[in-house]
Amino acid sequence: ALLSGLRSAPMLATPTLGSCAIDDDAAVALSTAPSARGSRLASLDLRSNRLGAVGAAALLRGLAELRSLALFDNAAVGGSSDVQCLSSALRASAASLHTLDLGACGLETAALRALGAALREGGAPGLQCLEVFGNGTASGDAWHEALVELRATRPGLDVAWKDAPPEGERLGQKP
């Protein structure tokens, strides 16, 4: 039904499809929908779905004109060994990508380093903002080192990440 709806709405350029239970199979199908309907998506918000790295990579490969991809809260995107396929998609595709939100996607240090390597090798040349909030919380110093490496890879790239507040502190309030 979702793909049928997208195909019948050729002027739709920025769909928000958060919390729609979209998984990797649906993402692969979605990655072919724009060409079938004769238009191109500029932005796609898929927050809080069931996507993994395979689905995310299919979207990057299949939606060549995509400028913004929001994958926030899809924990399986970075939580598997498949994160290499996401890095590979950044290397091979994503020339128009401006913003990539991978917040709360289960990224750990190795995944962040793999993404950094893809960017260092020329992947996603137009990327200006990479959001990685809510990841790397268990990795400590190694995560911070990987962030420094990533930021050095692309000095103009805004890599958005923030440490979790100290235990007992919330929203700037101290216990």
Rosetta silent file (secondary structure, phi, psi, omega in degrees, C-alpha in Angstrom):
SEQUENCE: ALLSGLRSAPMLATPTLGSCAIDDDAAVALSTAPSARGSRLASLDLRSNRLGAVGAAALLRGLAELRSLALFDNAAVGGSSDVQCLSSALRASAASLHTLDLGACGLETAALRALGAALREGGAPGLQCLEVFGNGTASGDAWHEALVELRATRPGLDVAWKDAPPEGERLGQKP
SCORE:     score description
SCORE:     0.000 S_00000001
   1 L     0.000  -40.325 -179.396    0.000    0.000    0.000 S_00000001
   2 H   -61.843  -49.121 -179.397    2.851    2.378    0.860 S_00000001
   3 H   -64.220  -37.951  177.502    4.613    1.899   -2.466 S_00000001
   4 H   -62.314  -41.832  177.839    1.358    2.204   -4.335 S_00000001
   5 H   -63.971  -42.829  178.815    0.687    5.494   -2.577 S_00000001
   6 H   -64.958  -39.807 -179.847    4.161    6.822   -3.378 S_00000001
   7 H   -66.278  -28.597 -178.786    3.856    5.831   -7.013 S_00000001
   8 L   -88.607    0.713 -179.206    0.559    7.691   -7.306 S_00000001
   9 L  -124.710   70.618 -173.808    2.016   10.899   -5.806 S_00000001
  10 L   -63.721  -19.194 -179.619    4.800   11.958   -8.203 S_00000001
  11 L   -87.086   -9.273 -179.834    5.067   15.457   -6.694 S_00000001
  12 L   -68.829  115.876 -176.116    5.784   14.120   -3.197 S_00000001
  13 L  -112.792  -19.140 -175.050    9.413   15.019   -2.510 S_00000001
  14 L  -137.327   64.215 -179.002    9.775   14.842    1.281 S_00000001
  15 L   -70.483  143.396  173.496    7.716   12.043    2.849 S_00000001
  16 E  -109.149  112.570 -174.137    7.825   11.474    6.592 S_00000001
  17 L  -123.321   38.833  179.039    7.364    7.772    7.229 S_00000001
  18 L   -68.770  147.588  176.286    8.402    7.460   10.865 S_00000001
  19 L    55.317   41.393  179.456    7.062    4.602   12.981 S_00000001
  20 L  -109.026   12.305  179.665    5.619    2.751    9.978 S_00000001
  21 L    59.715   30.663  178.465    7.309   -0.609   10.702 S_00000001
  22 L   -73.825  126.685  179.551    9.406   -0.285    7.527 S_00000001
  23 E  -111.954 -173.073 -178.006   12.033   -3.027    7.412 S_00000001
  24 H   -60.019  -41.517  179.599   14.913   -3.823    5.056 S_00000001
  25 H   -61.756  -42.573  178.412   12.672   -5.520    2.497 S_00000001
  26 H   -66.988  -36.637  178.807   10.366   -2.504    2.379 S_00000001
  27 H   -65.262  -40.458  177.149   13.366   -0.163    2.109 S_00000001
  28 H   -60.867  -45.087  178.023   14.704   -2.114   -0.864 S_00000001
  29 H   -64.786  -41.538  179.966   11.281   -1.806   -2.537 S_00000001
  30 H   -63.151  -33.042 -178.280   11.060    1.869   -1.564 S_00000001
  31 L   -65.968  -16.998  177.874   14.459    2.535   -3.125 S_00000001
  32 L  -101.343   -9.590 -175.246   12.974    1.700   -6.521 S_00000001
  33 H   -62.287  -43.263 -177.115    9.689    3.602   -6.090 S_00000001
  34 H   -60.501  -41.647 -179.372   10.818    7.052   -7.303 S_00000001
  35 H   -67.183  -31.644  179.781   11.999    5.834  -10.690 S_00000001
  36 H   -72.430  -24.902 -177.877    8.786    3.913  -11.122 S_00000001
  37 H  -104.355    1.838  173.442    6.689    7.012  -10.436 S_00000001
  38 L    79.482   20.952  176.409    8.747    9.428  -12.504 S_00000001
  39 L  -142.279  175.973 -178.610   10.036   11.698   -9.740 S_00000001
  40 L  -125.462  137.484  176.706   12.850   11.947   -7.273 S_00000001
  41 L   -80.629  136.216  176.922   12.720   12.160   -3.505 S_00000001
  42 L   -94.381  -32.930 -175.753   14.707   15.025   -2.000 S_00000001
  43 E  -146.583  142.705 -179.315   14.308   14.036    1.635 S_00000001
  44 E  -139.910  121.816  179.899   13.167   10.893    3.388 S_00000001
  45 E  -108.408  109.835 -179.467   12.374   10.598    7.097 S_00000001
  46 L  -119.811   38.886 -179.561   12.295    6.984    8.264 S_00000001
  47 L   -62.020  146.560  171.288   12.721    7.511   11.999 S_00000001
  48 L    55.472   51.114  174.162   11.735    4.764   14.418 S_00000001
  49 L  -114.898 -153.183 -178.239   11.229    1.928   11.968 S_00000001
  50 E  -121.883   33.232 -177.173   12.792   -1.539   11.720 S_00000001
  51 L   -75.836  148.789  171.081   15.551   -0.779    9.248 S_00000001
  52 E  -118.154 -174.558 -178.439   18.958   -2.384    9.259 S_00000001
  53 H   -63.644  -33.247  179.970   22.144   -1.518    7.409 S_00000001
  54 H   -63.625  -45.404  178.398   21.006   -3.468    4.326 S_00000001
  55 H   -66.395  -42.092  178.541   17.869   -1.349    3.960 S_00000001
  56 H   -61.952  -42.678  179.248   19.734    1.884    4.637 S_00000001
  57 H   -64.521  -39.642  178.266   22.334    0.973    2.010 S_00000001
  58 H   -61.339  -40.388  178.840   19.605    0.151   -0.536 S_00000001
  59 H   -64.278  -43.690  179.313   18.074    3.587    0.006 S_00000001
  60 H   -64.174  -39.435 -179.370   21.435    5.326   -0.490 S_00000001
  61 H   -73.434  -39.878 -172.974   22.132    3.331   -3.648 S_00000001
  62 H   -86.409  -21.435 -177.352   18.643    3.571   -5.139 S_00000001
  63 L  -111.116   72.585 -172.015   17.766    7.171   -4.341 S_00000001
  64 L   -59.532  -29.973 -177.200   20.602    8.975   -6.077 S_00000001
  65 L   -91.364    1.986 -176.924   19.072   12.455   -5.758 S_00000001
  66 L   -62.103  127.047  178.828   18.340   12.137   -2.035 S_00000001
  67 L   -98.894  -27.444 -177.809   19.643   15.152   -0.099 S_00000001
  68 E  -141.150  130.700  177.747   18.524   14.162    3.397 S_00000001
  69 E  -131.497  116.265  179.590   18.009   10.753    4.976 S_00000001
  70 E  -105.005  113.682 -179.701   16.786   10.494    8.577 S_00000001
  71 L  -116.784   17.299 -177.988   17.234    7.039   10.085 S_00000001
  72 L   -48.588  136.819  174.563   17.112    8.035   13.763 S_00000001
  73 L    65.294   40.599  168.064   16.084    5.234   16.121 S_00000001
  74 L  -117.720   81.393 -168.225   16.597    2.292   13.770 S_00000001
  75 L   -56.469  -25.856 -177.622   18.834    0.361   16.145 S_00000001
  76 E   -79.589   -9.410 -179.552   19.728   -2.387   13.670 S_00000001
  77 L   -60.425  -43.447 -178.307   21.387    0.029   11.208 S_00000001
  78 L  -110.413    1.990 -173.181   24.642    0.002   13.138 S_00000001
  79 L   -93.327   12.165 -178.544   24.124   -2.986   15.343 S_00000001
  80 L  -133.904  172.333  177.408   25.199   -5.706   12.940 S_00000001
  81 L   -70.776   -9.709 -179.612   28.167   -6.773   10.883 S_00000001
  82 L   -73.524   -2.221 -178.284   26.221   -5.460    7.868 S_00000001
  83 H   -60.147  -22.251  176.611   27.371   -1.901    8.610 S_00000001
  84 H   -62.257  -32.713  178.870   30.053   -2.468    5.948 S_00000001
  85 H   -69.110  -31.365  175.458   27.316   -2.449    3.297 S_00000001
  86 H   -67.485  -43.951  177.009   26.259    1.009    4.543 S_00000001
  87 H   -62.350  -40.603  177.981   29.849    2.239    4.272 S_00000001
  88 H   -63.088  -40.747  178.293   30.100    0.719    0.825 S_00000001
  89 H   -64.589  -36.376  176.960   26.905    2.511   -0.258 S_00000001
  90 H   -65.684  -36.469  178.674   28.363    5.821    0.947 S_00000001
  91 H   -67.622  -42.905 -171.217   31.481    5.167   -1.140 S_00000001
  92 H   -89.986  -21.778 -172.788   29.588    4.193   -4.288 S_00000001
  93 L  -133.268 -154.471  171.358   26.524    6.404   -4.096 S_00000001
  94 L    62.795   30.044 -179.499   25.131    9.308   -2.102 S_00000001
  95 L   -63.867  -30.545 -178.365   26.700   12.051   -4.230 S_00000001
  96 L   -93.050   -7.984 -174.740   23.777   14.399   -3.502 S_00000001
  97 L   -63.245  126.614 -178.687   23.425   13.532    0.179 S_00000001
  98 L  -106.535  -41.296 -176.796   23.678   16.620    2.372 S_00000001
  99 E  -132.254  131.106  176.836   22.374   15.337    5.744 S_00000001
 100 E  -129.673  117.013  179.509   22.477   11.831    7.206 S_00000001
 101 E  -101.862  108.387  177.132   20.870   11.179   10.594 S_00000001
 102 L  -114.024   26.030  179.065   22.155    7.974   12.166 S_00000001
 103 L   -63.120  141.404  177.632   21.215    8.951   15.723 S_00000001
 104 L    52.053   40.576 -179.621   20.267    6.084   18.052 S_00000001
 105 L  -106.492   15.248  177.403   21.082    3.547   15.342 S_00000001
 106 L    74.058   20.573  179.805   23.212    1.257   17.478 S_00000001
 107 L   -71.053  133.913  172.238   26.505    2.500   16.050 S_00000001
 108 L  -114.061 -178.468 -172.724   29.594    1.458   17.944 S_00000001
 109 H   -56.577  -45.356 -178.845   33.188    2.520   17.428 S_00000001
 110 H   -60.697  -39.241  179.218   33.975    0.079   14.591 S_00000001
 111 H   -66.843  -42.627  178.869   30.930    1.288   12.647 S_00000001
 112 H   -62.960  -39.371  177.616   31.856    4.939   13.126 S_00000001
 113 H   -66.353  -38.103  177.965   35.375    4.180   11.911 S_00000001
 114 H   -64.236  -41.521  176.995   33.990    2.352    8.862 S_00000001
 115 H   -64.088  -41.247  177.283   31.824    5.371    8.024 S_00000001
 116 H   -60.850  -40.522  178.637   34.859    7.626    8.463 S_00000001
 117 H   -63.679  -40.889  178.608   36.869    5.452    6.071 S_00000001
 118 H   -61.814  -41.357  178.832   34.086    5.695    3.475 S_00000001
 119 H   -68.560  -39.447  179.164   34.110    9.492    3.743 S_00000001
 120 H   -62.633  -31.473 -179.503   37.910    9.603    3.620 S_00000001
 121 L   -87.573   13.734  174.279   37.763    7.594    0.379 S_00000001
 122 L    95.307    4.721  179.060   35.505   10.200   -1.218 S_00000001
 123 L   -67.735  149.484  178.334   32.094    8.820   -0.310 S_00000001
 124 L    44.883   61.642 -173.491   29.131   11.177   -0.002 S_00000001
 125 L   -61.849  -22.903  179.739   31.126   14.193   -1.244 S_00000001
 126 L   -93.262    1.005 -176.794   28.278   16.639   -0.562 S_00000001
 127 L   -61.664  125.222  179.431   27.662   15.479    3.020 S_00000001
 128 L  -115.116  -23.258 -178.054   27.570   18.485    5.342 S_00000001
 129 E  -140.082  123.057  175.541   25.868   17.079    8.451 S_00000001
 130 E  -120.359  113.938 -179.322   26.222   13.647   10.033 S_00000001
 131 E   -98.621  124.409 -179.509   24.114   13.156   13.152 S_00000001
 132 L  -130.826   28.264  176.114   25.226   10.370   15.465 S_00000001
 133 L   -55.491  148.059  173.492   23.493   11.302   18.733 S_00000001
 134 L    73.578   18.744  177.127   22.623    8.404   21.018 S_00000001
 135 L  -122.765  163.938  172.454   25.381    6.089   19.778 S_00000001
 136 L    67.948   15.255 -174.577   28.690    4.940   21.197 S_00000001
 137 L   -66.233  -26.093 -179.180   27.613    5.305   24.800 S_00000001
 138 L   -94.420   -1.148 -171.578   29.361    2.115   25.893 S_00000001
 139 L   -94.037  -15.377  175.711   32.548    2.777   23.935 S_00000001
 140 L    57.136 -129.563 -175.111   34.075    5.568   26.032 S_00000001
 141 H   -60.886  -35.457 -179.634   37.460    6.862   24.885 S_00000001
 142 H   -62.155  -39.942  178.007   37.519    4.744   21.720 S_00000001
 143 H   -63.566  -45.101  179.325   34.295    6.441   20.507 S_00000001
 144 H   -61.180  -41.288  177.690   35.748    9.875   21.219 S_00000001
 145 H   -63.097  -41.834  179.016   38.917    9.000   19.293 S_00000001
 146 H   -65.040  -36.767  176.038   36.831    7.778   16.345 S_00000001
 147 H   -63.274  -44.451  178.581   34.857   11.061   16.414 S_00000001
 148 H   -61.042  -44.368  177.788   38.078   13.080   16.341 S_00000001
 149 H   -60.367  -44.840 -179.230   39.323   10.984   13.393 S_00000001
 150 H   -62.913  -44.895  179.719   36.014   11.433   11.560 S_00000001
 151 H   -64.648  -34.092  178.179   35.988   15.191   12.083 S_00000001
 152 H   -71.224  -28.378  179.018   39.593   15.394   10.842 S_00000001
 153 H   -61.357  -43.303 -178.680   38.606   13.430    7.715 S_00000001
 154 L  -132.152   88.248 -176.268   36.206   16.173    6.621 S_00000001
 155 L   -55.141  -29.938 -179.684   36.974   19.450    8.408 S_00000001
 156 L   -86.808   -4.597 -177.886   33.800   21.126    7.048 S_00000001
 157 L   -79.429  128.336  175.143   31.533   18.250    8.074 S_00000001
 158 E   -85.637  106.560  176.915   29.276   18.927   11.061 S_00000001
 159 E   -99.793  107.735 -174.010   29.392   15.712   13.091 S_00000001
 160 E   -93.934  114.358  176.983   26.661   16.102   15.678 S_00000001
 161 L  -156.298  147.170 -179.005   27.127   14.066   18.852 S_00000001
 162 L  -139.733  138.542  174.808   26.901   14.861   22.523 S_00000001
 163 L   -60.178  148.238  172.425   28.006   12.973   25.593 S_00000001
 164 L   -67.315  147.989  178.971   25.243   11.622   27.754 S_00000001
 165 L   -64.709  151.112  177.701   24.777   13.715   30.900 S_00000001
 166 L   -57.558  153.223 -177.993   26.528   12.436   34.017 S_00000001
 167 L   -55.520  134.156  179.574   24.494   10.032   36.110 S_00000001
 168 L    87.273   -8.156  179.115   21.891   11.880   38.144 S_00000001
 169 L  -107.644  133.432 -178.275   22.071   14.995   35.948 S_00000001
 170 E  -140.160  131.278  176.493   19.279   15.753   33.530 S_00000001
 171 L    48.875   44.170  175.744   18.698   18.650   31.157 S_00000001
 172 L    79.383    3.059  179.356   21.345   20.814   32.792 S_00000001
 173 E   -98.265  128.357  177.628   20.017   20.212   36.302 S_00000001
 174 L   -89.819  149.238 -178.305   22.466   18.883   38.858 S_00000001
 175 L   -64.750    0.000    0.000   21.288   16.478   41.530 S_00000001
